[in-house]
PDB file of C-alpha atoms in Angstrom:
ATOM      1  CA  UNK A 265       0.000   0.000   0.000  1.00 53.00           C
ATOM      2  CA  UNK A 266       2.706   2.540   0.953  1.00 54.00           C
ATOM      3  CA  UNK A 267       4.975   1.431  -1.869  1.00 59.00           C
ATOM      4  CA  UNK A 268       2.937   3.628  -4.240  1.00 64.00           C
ATOM      5  CA  UNK A 269       3.322   6.786  -2.137  1.00 59.00           C
ATOM      6  CA  UNK A 270       6.375   8.828  -3.132  1.00 64.00           C
ATOM      7  CA  UNK A 271       8.637   9.885  -0.261  1.00 67.00           C
ATOM      8  CA  UNK A 272       7.873   9.608   3.431  1.00 66.00           C
ATOM      9  CA  UNK A 273       4.112   9.944   4.110  1.00 64.00           C
ATOM     10  CA  UNK A 274       4.821  10.998   7.708  1.00 71.00           C
ATOM     11  CA  UNK A 275       7.056  13.910   6.662  1.00 69.00           C
ATOM     12  CA  UNK A 276       5.823  17.328   7.761  1.00 67.00           C
ATOM     13  CA  UNK A 277       4.549  19.679   5.074  1.00 62.00           C
ATOM     14  CA  UNK A 278       6.008  23.172   4.698  1.00 65.00           C
ATOM     15  CA  UNK A 279       4.416  26.004   6.628  1.00 63.00           C
ATOM     16  CA  UNK A 280       0.982  26.727   5.174  1.00 68.00           C
ATOM     17  CA  UNK A 281       0.177  29.951   6.989  1.00 85.00           C
ATOM     18  CA  UNK A 282       1.411  33.526   7.044  1.00 89.00           C
ATOM     19  CA  UNK A 283       3.586  34.337  10.058  1.00 91.00           C
ATOM     20  CA  UNK A 284       2.749  37.213  12.379  1.00 93.00           C
ATOM     21  CA  UNK A 285       5.971  38.936  11.268  1.00 94.00           C
ATOM     22  CA  UNK A 286       4.847  38.827   7.609  1.00 94.00           C
ATOM     23  CA  UNK A 287       1.355  40.101   8.474  1.00 94.00           C
ATOM     24  CA  UNK A 288       2.876  42.998  10.424  1.00 95.00           C
ATOM     25  CA  UNK A 289       5.157  43.775   7.482  1.00 96.00           C
ATOM     26  CA  UNK A 290       2.172  43.742   5.086  1.00 96.00           C
ATOM     27  CA  UNK A 291       0.285  46.204   7.304  1.00 95.00           C
ATOM     28  CA  UNK A 292       3.306  48.462   7.776  1.00 97.00           C
ATOM     29  CA  UNK A 293       4.047  48.636   4.049  1.00 97.00           C
ATOM     30  CA  UNK A 294       0.374  49.349   3.327  1.00 96.00           C
ATOM     31  CA  UNK A 295       0.334  52.195   5.846  1.00 96.00           C
ATOM     32  CA  UNK A 296       3.434  53.618   4.145  1.00 97.00           C
ATOM     33  CA  UNK A 297       1.502  53.707   0.861  1.00 97.00           C
ATOM     34  CA  UNK A 298       3.008  50.689  -0.923  1.00 97.00           C
ATOM     35  CA  UNK A 299       0.891  49.030  -3.609  1.00 97.00           C
ATOM     36  CA  UNK A 300      -0.276  45.435  -3.307  1.00 97.00           C
ATOM     37  CA  UNK A 301       2.237  44.423  -5.974  1.00 97.00           C
ATOM     38  CA  UNK A 302       5.085  46.122  -4.098  1.00 97.00           C
ATOM     39  CA  UNK A 303       4.027  44.501  -0.830  1.00 97.00           C
ATOM     40  CA  UNK A 304       3.806  41.114  -2.541  1.00 96.00           C
ATOM     41  CA  UNK A 305       7.318  41.440  -3.949  1.00 97.00           C
ATOM     42  CA  UNK A 306       8.772  42.696  -0.642  1.00 96.00           C
ATOM     43  CA  UNK A 307       7.238  39.932   1.482  1.00 95.00           C
ATOM     44  CA  UNK A 308       7.374  37.042  -0.978  1.00 94.00           C
ATOM     45  CA  UNK A 309       3.641  36.441  -0.529  1.00 94.00           C
ATOM     46  CA  UNK A 310       1.132  36.221  -3.356  1.00 94.00           C
ATOM     47  CA  UNK A 311      -0.977  39.253  -4.224  1.00 96.00           C
ATOM     48  CA  UNK A 312      -4.047  37.270  -3.144  1.00 95.00           C
ATOM     49  CA  UNK A 313      -2.509  36.678   0.283  1.00 94.00           C
ATOM     50  CA  UNK A 314      -1.700  40.386   0.599  1.00 96.00           C
ATOM     51  CA  UNK A 315      -5.281  41.300  -0.391  1.00 96.00           C
ATOM     52  CA  UNK A 316      -6.693  38.820   2.128  1.00 94.00           C
ATOM     53  CA  UNK A 317      -4.664  40.253   5.012  1.00 94.00           C
ATOM     54  CA  UNK A 318      -5.404  43.849   4.040  1.00 95.00           C
ATOM     55  CA  UNK A 319      -9.137  43.054   3.897  1.00 93.00           C
ATOM     56  CA  UNK A 320      -8.941  41.524   7.382  1.00 89.00           C
ATOM     57  CA  UNK A 321      -6.995  44.550   8.622  1.00 83.00           C
ATOM     58  CA  UNK A 322      -9.426  47.071   7.109  1.00 83.00           C
ATOM     59  CA  UNK A 323     -12.427  45.145   8.392  1.00 79.00           C
ATOM     60  CA  UNK A 324     -11.165  45.182  11.961  1.00 62.00           C
ATOM     61  CA  UNK A 325     -10.934  48.981  12.244  1.00 50.00           C
TER      62      UNK A 325
END
């Protein structure tokens, strides 16, 4: 059964969430007037991820 699975099935997957440090950086860059594209390039996160965090930030004010 496990012979068909490539690699180790018990191996941990890479981090699948945005760290608090990255979220803070997204908010700080946004407050400084950076565009979503600029924030995406600076943080290494997708534009969709940047939009999602900015929407959460703007909704919480």
